Coordinates of C-alpha atoms in Angstrom, one line a residue:
X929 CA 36.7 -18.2 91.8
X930 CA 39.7 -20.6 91.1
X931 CA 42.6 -18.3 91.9
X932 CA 46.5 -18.8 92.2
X933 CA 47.5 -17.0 95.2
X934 CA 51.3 -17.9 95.6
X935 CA 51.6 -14.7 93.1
X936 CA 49.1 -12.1 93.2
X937 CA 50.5 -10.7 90.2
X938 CA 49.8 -13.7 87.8
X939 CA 45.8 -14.3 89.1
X940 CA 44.0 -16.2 87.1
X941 CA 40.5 -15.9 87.1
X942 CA 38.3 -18.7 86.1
X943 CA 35.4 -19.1 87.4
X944 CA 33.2 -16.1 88.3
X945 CA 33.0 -14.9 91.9
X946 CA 32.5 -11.0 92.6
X947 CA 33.3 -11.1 96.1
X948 CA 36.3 -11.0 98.3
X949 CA 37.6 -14.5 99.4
X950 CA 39.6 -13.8 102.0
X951 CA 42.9 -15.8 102.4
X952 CA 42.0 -16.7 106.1
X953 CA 41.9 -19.9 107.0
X954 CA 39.6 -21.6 110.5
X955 CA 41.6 -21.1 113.7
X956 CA 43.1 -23.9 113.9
X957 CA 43.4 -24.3 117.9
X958 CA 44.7 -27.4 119.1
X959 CA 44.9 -30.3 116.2
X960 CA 41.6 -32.1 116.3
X961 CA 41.7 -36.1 116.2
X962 CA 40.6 -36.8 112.7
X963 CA 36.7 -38.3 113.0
X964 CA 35.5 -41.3 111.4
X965 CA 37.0 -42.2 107.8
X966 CA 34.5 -40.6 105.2
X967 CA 31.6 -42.5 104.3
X968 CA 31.4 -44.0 100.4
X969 CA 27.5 -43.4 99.2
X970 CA 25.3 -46.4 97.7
X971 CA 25.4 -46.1 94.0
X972 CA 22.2 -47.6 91.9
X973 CA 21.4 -47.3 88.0
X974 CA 18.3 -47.5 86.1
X975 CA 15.1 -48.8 87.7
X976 CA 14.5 -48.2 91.6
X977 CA 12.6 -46.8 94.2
X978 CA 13.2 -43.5 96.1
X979 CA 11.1 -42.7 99.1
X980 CA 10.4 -39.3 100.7
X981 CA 10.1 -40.0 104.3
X982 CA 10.0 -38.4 107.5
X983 CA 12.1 -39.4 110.1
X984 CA 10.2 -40.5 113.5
X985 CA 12.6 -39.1 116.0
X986 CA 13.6 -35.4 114.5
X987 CA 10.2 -34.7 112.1
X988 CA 12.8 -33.4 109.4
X989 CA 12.2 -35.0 105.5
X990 CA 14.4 -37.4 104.4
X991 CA 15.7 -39.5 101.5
X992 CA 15.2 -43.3 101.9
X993 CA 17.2 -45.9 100.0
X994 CA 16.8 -49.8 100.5
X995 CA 16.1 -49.1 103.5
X996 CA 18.2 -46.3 105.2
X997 CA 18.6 -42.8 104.6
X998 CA 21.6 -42.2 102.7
X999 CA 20.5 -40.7 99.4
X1000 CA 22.3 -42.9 96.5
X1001 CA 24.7 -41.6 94.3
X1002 CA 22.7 -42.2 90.5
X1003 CA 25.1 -43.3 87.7
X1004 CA 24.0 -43.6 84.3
X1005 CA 26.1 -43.4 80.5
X1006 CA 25.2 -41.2 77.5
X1007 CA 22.9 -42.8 75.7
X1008 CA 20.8 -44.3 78.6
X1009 CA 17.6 -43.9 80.7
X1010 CA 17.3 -42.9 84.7
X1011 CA 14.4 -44.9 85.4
X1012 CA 13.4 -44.3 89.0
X1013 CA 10.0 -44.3 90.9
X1014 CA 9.7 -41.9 93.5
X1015 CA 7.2 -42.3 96.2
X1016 CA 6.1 -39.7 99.0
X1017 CA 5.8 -41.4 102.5
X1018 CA 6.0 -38.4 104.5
X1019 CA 3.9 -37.4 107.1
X1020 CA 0.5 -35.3 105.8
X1021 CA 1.2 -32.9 108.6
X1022 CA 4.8 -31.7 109.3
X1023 CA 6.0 -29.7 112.1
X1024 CA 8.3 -27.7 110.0
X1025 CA 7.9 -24.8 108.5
X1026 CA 8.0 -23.9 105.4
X1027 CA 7.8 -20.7 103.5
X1028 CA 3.4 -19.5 103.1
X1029 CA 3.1 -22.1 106.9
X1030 CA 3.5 -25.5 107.9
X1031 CA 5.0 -27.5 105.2
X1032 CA 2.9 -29.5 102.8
X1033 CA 5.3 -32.0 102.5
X1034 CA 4.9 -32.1 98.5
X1035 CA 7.7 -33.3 96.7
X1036 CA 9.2 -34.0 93.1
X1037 CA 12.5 -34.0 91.9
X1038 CA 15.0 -32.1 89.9
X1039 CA 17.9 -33.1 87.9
X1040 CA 20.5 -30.1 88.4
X1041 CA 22.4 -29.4 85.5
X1042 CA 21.3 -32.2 82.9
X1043 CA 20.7 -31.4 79.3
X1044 CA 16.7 -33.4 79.2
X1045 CA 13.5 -32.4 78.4
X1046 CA 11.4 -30.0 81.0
X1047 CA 8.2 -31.8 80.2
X1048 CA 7.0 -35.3 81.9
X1049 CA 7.9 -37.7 82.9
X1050 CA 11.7 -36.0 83.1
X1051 CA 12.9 -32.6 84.4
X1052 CA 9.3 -31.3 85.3
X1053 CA 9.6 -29.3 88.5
X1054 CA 6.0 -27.8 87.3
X1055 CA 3.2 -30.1 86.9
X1056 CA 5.0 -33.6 88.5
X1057 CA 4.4 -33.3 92.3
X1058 CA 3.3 -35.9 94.8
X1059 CA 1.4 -34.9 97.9
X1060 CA 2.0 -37.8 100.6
X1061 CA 0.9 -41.3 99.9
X1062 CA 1.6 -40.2 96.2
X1063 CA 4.1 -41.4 93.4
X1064 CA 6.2 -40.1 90.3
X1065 CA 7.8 -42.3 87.8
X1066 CA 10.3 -40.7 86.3
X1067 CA 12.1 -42.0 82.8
X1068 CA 14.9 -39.1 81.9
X1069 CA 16.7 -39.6 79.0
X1070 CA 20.1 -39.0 79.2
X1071 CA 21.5 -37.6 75.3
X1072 CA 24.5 -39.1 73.5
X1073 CA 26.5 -36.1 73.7
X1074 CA 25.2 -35.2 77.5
X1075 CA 28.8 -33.8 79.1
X1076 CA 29.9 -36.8 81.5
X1077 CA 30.9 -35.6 84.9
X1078 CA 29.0 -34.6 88.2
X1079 CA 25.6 -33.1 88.4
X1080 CA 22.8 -33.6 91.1
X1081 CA 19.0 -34.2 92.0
X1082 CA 17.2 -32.2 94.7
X1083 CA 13.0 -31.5 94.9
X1084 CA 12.2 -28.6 93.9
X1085 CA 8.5 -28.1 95.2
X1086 CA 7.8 -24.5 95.1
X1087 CA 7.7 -22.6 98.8
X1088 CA 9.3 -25.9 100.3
X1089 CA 12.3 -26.1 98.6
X1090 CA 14.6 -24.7 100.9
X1091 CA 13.3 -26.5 104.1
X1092 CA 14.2 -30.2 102.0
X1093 CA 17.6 -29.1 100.7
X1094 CA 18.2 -27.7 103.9
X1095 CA 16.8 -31.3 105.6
X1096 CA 19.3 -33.5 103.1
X1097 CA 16.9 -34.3 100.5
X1098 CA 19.8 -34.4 97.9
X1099 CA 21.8 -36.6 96.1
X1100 CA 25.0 -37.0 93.5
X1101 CA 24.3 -37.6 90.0
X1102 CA 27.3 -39.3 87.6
X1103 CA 27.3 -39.5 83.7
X1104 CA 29.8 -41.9 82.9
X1105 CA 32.8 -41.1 80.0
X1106 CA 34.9 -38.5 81.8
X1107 CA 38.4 -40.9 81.1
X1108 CA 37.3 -39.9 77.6
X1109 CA 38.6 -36.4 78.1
X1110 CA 40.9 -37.1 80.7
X1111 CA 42.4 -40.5 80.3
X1112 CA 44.4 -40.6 83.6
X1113 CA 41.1 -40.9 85.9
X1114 CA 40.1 -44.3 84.6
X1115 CA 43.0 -45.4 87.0
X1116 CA 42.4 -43.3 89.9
X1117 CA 40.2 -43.7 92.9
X1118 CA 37.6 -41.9 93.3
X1119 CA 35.9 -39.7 95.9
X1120 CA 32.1 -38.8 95.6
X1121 CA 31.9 -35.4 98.6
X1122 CA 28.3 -34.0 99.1
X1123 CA 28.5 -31.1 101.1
X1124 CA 25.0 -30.4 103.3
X1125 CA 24.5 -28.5 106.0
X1126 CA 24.2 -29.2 109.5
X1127 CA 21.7 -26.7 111.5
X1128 CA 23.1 -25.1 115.0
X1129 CA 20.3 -24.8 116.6
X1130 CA 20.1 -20.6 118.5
X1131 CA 19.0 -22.4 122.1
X1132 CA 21.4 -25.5 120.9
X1133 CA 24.1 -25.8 124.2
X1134 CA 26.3 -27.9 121.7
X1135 CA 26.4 -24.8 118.9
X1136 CA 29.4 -23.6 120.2
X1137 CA 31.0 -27.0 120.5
X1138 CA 29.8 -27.8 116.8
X1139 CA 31.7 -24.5 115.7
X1140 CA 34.3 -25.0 117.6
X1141 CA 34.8 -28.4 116.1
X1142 CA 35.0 -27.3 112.6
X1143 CA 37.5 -24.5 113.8
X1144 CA 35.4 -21.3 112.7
X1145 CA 37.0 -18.3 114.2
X1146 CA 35.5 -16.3 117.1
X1147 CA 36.1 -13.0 115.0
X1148 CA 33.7 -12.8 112.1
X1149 CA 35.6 -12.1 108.4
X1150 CA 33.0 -10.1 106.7
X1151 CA 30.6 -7.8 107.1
X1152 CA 28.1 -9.9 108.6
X1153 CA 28.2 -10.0 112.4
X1154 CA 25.4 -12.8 113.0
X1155 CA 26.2 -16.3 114.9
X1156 CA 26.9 -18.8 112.0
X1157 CA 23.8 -20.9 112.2
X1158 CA 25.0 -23.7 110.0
X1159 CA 28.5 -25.7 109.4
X1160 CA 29.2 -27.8 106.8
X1161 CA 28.8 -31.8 106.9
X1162 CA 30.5 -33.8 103.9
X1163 CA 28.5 -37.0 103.3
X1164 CA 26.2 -36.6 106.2
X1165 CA 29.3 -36.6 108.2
X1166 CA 30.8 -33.5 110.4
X1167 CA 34.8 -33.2 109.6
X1168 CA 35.5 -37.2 108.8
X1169 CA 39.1 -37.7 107.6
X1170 CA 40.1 -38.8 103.8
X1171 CA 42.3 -41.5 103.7
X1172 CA 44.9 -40.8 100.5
X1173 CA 48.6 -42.3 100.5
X1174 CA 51.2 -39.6 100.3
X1175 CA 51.7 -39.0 96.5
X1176 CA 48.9 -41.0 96.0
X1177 CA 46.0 -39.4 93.0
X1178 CA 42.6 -39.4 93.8
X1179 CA 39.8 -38.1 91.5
X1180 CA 37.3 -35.8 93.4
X1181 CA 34.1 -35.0 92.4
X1182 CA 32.6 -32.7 94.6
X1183 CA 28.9 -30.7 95.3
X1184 CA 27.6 -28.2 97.1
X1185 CA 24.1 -29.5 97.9
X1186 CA 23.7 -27.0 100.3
X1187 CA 20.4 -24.7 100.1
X1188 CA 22.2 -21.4 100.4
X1189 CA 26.0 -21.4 101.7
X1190 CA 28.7 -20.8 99.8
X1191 CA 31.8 -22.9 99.4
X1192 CA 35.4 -21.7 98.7
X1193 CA 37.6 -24.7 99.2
X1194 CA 41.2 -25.2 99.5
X1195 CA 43.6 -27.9 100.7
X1196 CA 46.1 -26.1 102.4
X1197 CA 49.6 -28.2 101.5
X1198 CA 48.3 -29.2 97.4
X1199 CA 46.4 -28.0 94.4
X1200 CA 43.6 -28.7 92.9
X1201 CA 43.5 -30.0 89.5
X1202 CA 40.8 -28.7 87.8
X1203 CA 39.0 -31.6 85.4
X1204 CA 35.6 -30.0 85.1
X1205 CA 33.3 -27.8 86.4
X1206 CA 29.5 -28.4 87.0
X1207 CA 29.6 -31.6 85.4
X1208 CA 30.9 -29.8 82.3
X1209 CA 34.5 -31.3 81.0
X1210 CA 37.3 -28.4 80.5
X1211 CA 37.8 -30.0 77.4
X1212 CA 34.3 -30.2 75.9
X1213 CA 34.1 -26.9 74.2
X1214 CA 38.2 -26.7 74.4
X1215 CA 39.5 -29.8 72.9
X1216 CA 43.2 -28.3 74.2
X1217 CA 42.1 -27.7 77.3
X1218 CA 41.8 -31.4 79.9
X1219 CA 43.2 -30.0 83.0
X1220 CA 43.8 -26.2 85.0
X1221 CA 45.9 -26.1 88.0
X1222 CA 44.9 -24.3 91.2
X1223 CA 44.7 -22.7 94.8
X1224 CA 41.3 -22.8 95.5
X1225 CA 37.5 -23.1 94.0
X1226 CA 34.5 -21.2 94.8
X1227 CA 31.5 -23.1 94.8
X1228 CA 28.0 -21.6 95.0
X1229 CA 25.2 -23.3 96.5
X1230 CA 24.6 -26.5 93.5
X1231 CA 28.0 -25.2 92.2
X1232 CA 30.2 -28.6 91.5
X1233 CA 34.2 -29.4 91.0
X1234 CA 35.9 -32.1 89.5
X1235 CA 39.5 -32.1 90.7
X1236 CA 42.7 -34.5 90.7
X1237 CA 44.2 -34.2 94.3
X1238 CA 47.4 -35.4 95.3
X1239 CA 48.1 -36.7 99.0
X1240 CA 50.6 -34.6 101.0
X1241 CA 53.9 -35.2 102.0
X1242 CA 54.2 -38.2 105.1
X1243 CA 54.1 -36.3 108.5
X1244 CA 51.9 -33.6 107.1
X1245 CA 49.0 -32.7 108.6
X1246 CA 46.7 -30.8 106.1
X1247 CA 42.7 -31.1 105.7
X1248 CA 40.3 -29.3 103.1
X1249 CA 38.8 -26.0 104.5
X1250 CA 36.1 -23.7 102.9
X1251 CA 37.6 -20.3 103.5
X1252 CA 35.3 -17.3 104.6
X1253 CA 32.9 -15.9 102.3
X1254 CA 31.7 -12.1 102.6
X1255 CA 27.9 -12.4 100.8
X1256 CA 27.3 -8.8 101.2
X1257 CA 25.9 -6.1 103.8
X1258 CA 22.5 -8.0 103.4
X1259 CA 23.6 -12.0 103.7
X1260 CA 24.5 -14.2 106.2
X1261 CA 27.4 -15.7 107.8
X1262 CA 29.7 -17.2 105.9
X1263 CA 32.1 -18.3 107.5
X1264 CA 35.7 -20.1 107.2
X1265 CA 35.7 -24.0 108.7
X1266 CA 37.5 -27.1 108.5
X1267 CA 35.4 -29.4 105.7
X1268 CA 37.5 -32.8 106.6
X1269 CA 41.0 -33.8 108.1
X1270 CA 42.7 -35.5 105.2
X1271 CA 45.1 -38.6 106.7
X1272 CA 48.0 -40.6 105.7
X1273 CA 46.9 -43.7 105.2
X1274 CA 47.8 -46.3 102.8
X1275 CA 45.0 -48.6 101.1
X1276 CA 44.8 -51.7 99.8
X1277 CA 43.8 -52.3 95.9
X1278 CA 40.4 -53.6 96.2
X1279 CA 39.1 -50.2 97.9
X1280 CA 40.4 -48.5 94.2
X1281 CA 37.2 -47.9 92.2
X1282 CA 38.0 -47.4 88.4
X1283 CA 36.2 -45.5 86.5
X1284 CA 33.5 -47.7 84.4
X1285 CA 35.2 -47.6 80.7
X1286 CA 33.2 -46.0 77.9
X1287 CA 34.2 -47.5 74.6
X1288 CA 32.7 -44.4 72.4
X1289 CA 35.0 -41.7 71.5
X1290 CA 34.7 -38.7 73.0
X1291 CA 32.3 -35.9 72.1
X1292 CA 33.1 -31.9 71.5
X1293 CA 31.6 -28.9 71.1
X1294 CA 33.8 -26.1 70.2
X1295 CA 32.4 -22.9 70.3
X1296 CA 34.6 -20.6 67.5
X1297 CA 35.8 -17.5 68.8
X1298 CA 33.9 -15.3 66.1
X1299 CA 30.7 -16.8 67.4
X1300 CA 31.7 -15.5 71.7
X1301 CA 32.7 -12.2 69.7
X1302 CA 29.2 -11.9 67.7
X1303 CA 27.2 -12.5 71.1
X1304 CA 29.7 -10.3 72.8
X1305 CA 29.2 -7.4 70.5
X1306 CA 25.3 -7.6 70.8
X1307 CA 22.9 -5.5 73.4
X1308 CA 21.4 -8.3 75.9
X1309 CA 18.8 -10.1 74.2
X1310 CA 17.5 -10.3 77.5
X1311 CA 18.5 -9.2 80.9
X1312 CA 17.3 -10.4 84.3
X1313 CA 17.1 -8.3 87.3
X1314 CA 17.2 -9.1 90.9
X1315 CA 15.5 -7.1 93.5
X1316 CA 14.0 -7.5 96.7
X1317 CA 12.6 -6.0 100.1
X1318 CA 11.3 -7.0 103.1
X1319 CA 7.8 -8.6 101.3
X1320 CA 9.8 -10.8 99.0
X1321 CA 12.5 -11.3 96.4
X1322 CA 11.7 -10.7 92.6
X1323 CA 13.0 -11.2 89.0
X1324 CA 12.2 -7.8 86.6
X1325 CA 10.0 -6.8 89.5
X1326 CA 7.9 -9.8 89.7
X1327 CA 7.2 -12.6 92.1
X1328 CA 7.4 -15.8 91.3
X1329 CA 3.7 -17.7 91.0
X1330 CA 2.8 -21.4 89.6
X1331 CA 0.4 -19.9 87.4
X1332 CA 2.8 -17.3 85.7
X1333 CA 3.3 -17.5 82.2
X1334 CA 6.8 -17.5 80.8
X1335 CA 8.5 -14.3 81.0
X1336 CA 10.6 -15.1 78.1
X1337 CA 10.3 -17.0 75.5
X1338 CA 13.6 -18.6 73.6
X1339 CA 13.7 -20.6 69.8
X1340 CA 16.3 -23.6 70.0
X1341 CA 18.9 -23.7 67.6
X1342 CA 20.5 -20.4 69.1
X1343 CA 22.8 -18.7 71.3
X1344 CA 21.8 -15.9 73.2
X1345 CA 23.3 -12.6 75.0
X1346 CA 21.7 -12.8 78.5
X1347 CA 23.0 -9.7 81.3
X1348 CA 21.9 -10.7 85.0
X1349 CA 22.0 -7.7 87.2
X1350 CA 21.7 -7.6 91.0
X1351 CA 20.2 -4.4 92.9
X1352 CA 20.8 -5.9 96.1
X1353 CA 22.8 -5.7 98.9
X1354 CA 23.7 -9.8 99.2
X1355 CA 25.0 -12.3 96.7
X1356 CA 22.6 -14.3 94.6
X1357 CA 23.8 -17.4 92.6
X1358 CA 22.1 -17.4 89.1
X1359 CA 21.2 -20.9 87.6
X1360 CA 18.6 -21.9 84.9
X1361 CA 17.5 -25.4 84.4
X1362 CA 18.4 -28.0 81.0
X1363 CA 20.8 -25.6 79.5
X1364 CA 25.0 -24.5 80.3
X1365 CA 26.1 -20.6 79.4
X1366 CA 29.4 -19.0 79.0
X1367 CA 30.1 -16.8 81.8
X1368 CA 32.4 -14.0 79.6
X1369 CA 32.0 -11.0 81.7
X1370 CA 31.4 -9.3 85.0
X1371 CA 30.3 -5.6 85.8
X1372 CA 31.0 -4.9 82.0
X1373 CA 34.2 -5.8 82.2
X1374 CA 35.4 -9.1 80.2
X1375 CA 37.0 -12.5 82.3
X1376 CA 40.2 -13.5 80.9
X1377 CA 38.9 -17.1 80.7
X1378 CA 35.7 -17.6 80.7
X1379 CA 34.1 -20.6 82.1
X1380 CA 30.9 -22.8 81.1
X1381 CA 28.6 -23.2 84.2
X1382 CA 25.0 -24.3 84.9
X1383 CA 25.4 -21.9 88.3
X1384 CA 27.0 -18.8 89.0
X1385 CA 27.5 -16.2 91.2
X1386 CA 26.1 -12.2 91.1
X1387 CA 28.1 -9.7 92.1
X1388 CA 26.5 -7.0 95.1
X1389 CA 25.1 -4.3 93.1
X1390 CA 26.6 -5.7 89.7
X1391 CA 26.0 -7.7 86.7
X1392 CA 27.4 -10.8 84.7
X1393 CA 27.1 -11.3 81.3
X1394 CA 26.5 -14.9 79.9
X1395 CA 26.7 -16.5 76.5
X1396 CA 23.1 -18.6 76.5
X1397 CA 23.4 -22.2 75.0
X1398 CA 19.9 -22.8 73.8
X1399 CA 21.2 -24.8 70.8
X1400 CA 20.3 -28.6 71.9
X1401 CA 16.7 -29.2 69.9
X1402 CA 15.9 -31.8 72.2
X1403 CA 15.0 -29.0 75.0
X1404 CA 11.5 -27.8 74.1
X1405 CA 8.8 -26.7 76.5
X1406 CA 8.2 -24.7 79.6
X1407 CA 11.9 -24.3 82.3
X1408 CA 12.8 -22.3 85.1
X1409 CA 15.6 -19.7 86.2
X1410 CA 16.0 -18.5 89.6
X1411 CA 18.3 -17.7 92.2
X1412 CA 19.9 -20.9 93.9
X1413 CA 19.5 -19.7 97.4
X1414 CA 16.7 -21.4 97.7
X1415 CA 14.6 -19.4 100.8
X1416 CA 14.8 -16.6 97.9
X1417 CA 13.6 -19.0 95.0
X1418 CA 10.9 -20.0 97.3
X1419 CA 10.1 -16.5 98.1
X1420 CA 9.5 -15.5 94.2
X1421 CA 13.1 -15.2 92.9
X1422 CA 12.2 -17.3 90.1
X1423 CA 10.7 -17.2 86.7
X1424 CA 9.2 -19.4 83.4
X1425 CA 11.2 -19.8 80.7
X1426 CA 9.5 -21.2 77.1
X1427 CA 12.1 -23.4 74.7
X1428 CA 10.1 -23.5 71.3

């Protein structure tokens, strides 16, 4: 939800939520030295090797790139191949655990929220999978009129999913082009944030130190009453401190690689302003529209923000906070913490990073208004329902299995009227893979501005309506749709869906 809270009166919905974000920020306690400066990733193009690895001294799966474990952030232009091979040098028994056992330690990759193929050697989360001492070579091509801005890869191996996210096994995606929409980023710096999670272990003597640290309060704020078992890192790092000059303008591009908490950020002194929202310009189906101006954004797990942020005022001591999220009778802890201390500091001009300049003009897709009404108008062409209980979690009563057939099968060229419902008692964040949808209305009601997502959230015991974009002819062949907390995907909160 990206509300304006200075006036109550004038909120401005626009981006989905359907739960109570409560205006309480971490208890601040005594101010906190600001820790190290935050971390830059290691960016790469086309044509490299990824390794799945274990790491010797915790047994957890990793990410390895030219030789350490920082996942690289992948940039590539419209137009252009991601050429990578990725090989699995994990161990062939883990010590974790994984959904069915011990994990396999199978692996592949996903690329969240790109408009590519779902068949091999690209977005295939289905038949690609390497079991260790295995490799993938992946070739995706990227479209001429893919949407530039922030998307992700994770692996996505069914019933270990979660257990990888949840180990770091994630990484920042970039499609070049965005100062085509929004010409004022070229000259800004810019700020790559992947937020992970960092496990508290129950028997950990350090947990409450750890929680303490990232100022979660002692009194829970929703109905949840469990120990927070997780805070929030922000590129592998617990609360560093962002340098940015008072007045200064960075450009943010921000992710939410976490496998199932939710993010509601805010900087407590500034706005955010709004550029795009997973990796999908404002202005791509709104020529009008380049910029929204804000409080705070609500990020679901593999929900992403691209913002302009201004540095405070000199003396001011502000930092960027995820504010408590209620997910329902049946979720966990969600609570508010202190994401990173954001410092005063002036910086020289070779740390500025402009934005690589793309020569072609921009490219828009306007969706008429007729065309939202006519979907609008229309019974669901298709409505998914989630449900669960204490065997599993299902979509229209199923379980997810690898030898399903699609539940639902789609012709390209068209829009469709899809309804998600949720029968539960927690939040479930919707996402389906290759394709954006308009997210128009919630519990029957209609958003007053509507937003285009790849990930979204699902009210407790309500509904969302979206406007499907299965237009692109490029996208042919068997997809998924599942819930992006990933323990439930892994659990059979997923299902196949046929472009033809």
């Amino acid at each position: 939800m990206l509300m304006n809270l200075t006036n109550p009166a004038m909120t401005t919905i626009l981006v989905l939520c359907s739960i109570c974000a409560y205006a309480q920020t971490p208890n601040p306690g005594t101010e906190v030295i600001p820790g190290i400066l935050l971390p830059d990733q290691p960016e790469v193009r086309s044509g490299f090797v990824l390794l799945a690895v274990t790491n010797p001294q915790t047994d957890k799966s990793a990410f390895s790139f030219a030789g350490q474990e920082i996942p690289p952030v992948i940039r590539a232009s419209p137009g252009q191949d991601i050429r990578l091979t990725y090989r699995n040098e994990m161990s062939a028994q883990s010590r974790e655990l994984c959904v069915y056992g011990p994990c396999m330690n199978m692996t592949n990759l996903h690329f969240h929220g790109l408009h590519v193929s779902p068949n091999a050697p690209q977005d295939d989360v289905l038949t690609m999978m390497a079991m260790p001492g295995e490799s993938l070579h992946y070739i995706v091509n990227i479209p001429l009129d893919q949407p530039p801005g922030l998307y992700w890869y994770h692996t996505h191996p069914h019933g270990e999913s979660y257990q990888q996210d949840l180990d770091g096994m994630s990484g920042a995606i970039v499609i070049d082009g965005m100062e085509q929409y929004v010409p004022e980023v070229r000259k800004l710096r810019e700020r790559i944030l992947i937020l992970r999670d960092k496990v508290v272990d129950k028997d950990d003597s350090t947990g409450a130190g750890l929680r303490s640290r990232v100022g979660i309060p002692e009194n829970g704020c929703s109905t949840s009453t469990a120990v927070p078992e997780r805070v929030f890192t922000v590129n592998g790092v617990l609360r560093p401190a962002i340098d940015i000059a008072p007045g200064e303008r960075q450009f943010w591009r921000i992710v939410n690689a976490s496998p199932d908490l939710y993010a509601d950020l805010k900087i407590e002194t500034e706005k955010f302003e709004i550029v795009a929202l997973d990796g999908m310009p404002l202005a791509f189906h709104d020529p009008k529209r380049h910029t929204e101006s804000v409080d705070h954004v609500f990020l679901p797990p593999a929900g992403r923000v691209e913002a302009i942020v201004t540095g405070p005022k000199v003396g001011a001591h502000t930092s960027l906070r995820t504010l408590c999220v209620d997910t329902g009778p049946d979720g966990d802890p969600n609570p508010a913490m202190t994401l990173a201390d954001i410092v005063n500091l002036p910086h020289t001009d070779e740390k500025v990073v402009p934005a690589p300049r793309d020569v072609r003009a921009a490219v828009y897709k306007p969706v008429s208004p007729s065309q939202i009404a006519n979907i609008e108008s229309n019974s669901p062409d298709f409505v998914v329902t989630f449900t669960e209980d204490k065997n599993g979690f299902y979509i229209n009563g199923k379980k997810f299995g690898m030898t399903d057939p699609p539940m639902i099968t789609v012709p390209t060229g068209t829009y469709h009227h899809w309804r998600v419902v949720n029968n539960t008692n927690e939040l479930h964040p919707f996402h389906i893979h290759q394709v954006h949808f308009l997210v128009y209305a919630q519990n029957n009601a209609r958003i007053a501005h509507p937003e285009w997502l790849d990930t979204t959230n699902v009210p407790v015991k309500g509904s969302v309506d979206l406007m499907m974009d299965f237009t692109d002819p490029i996208i042919k062949g068997v997809s998924l749709f599942h819930c992006h907390l990933l323990s439930h995907e892994d659990k059979g909160m997923m299902a196949k869906i046929l472009f033809e």
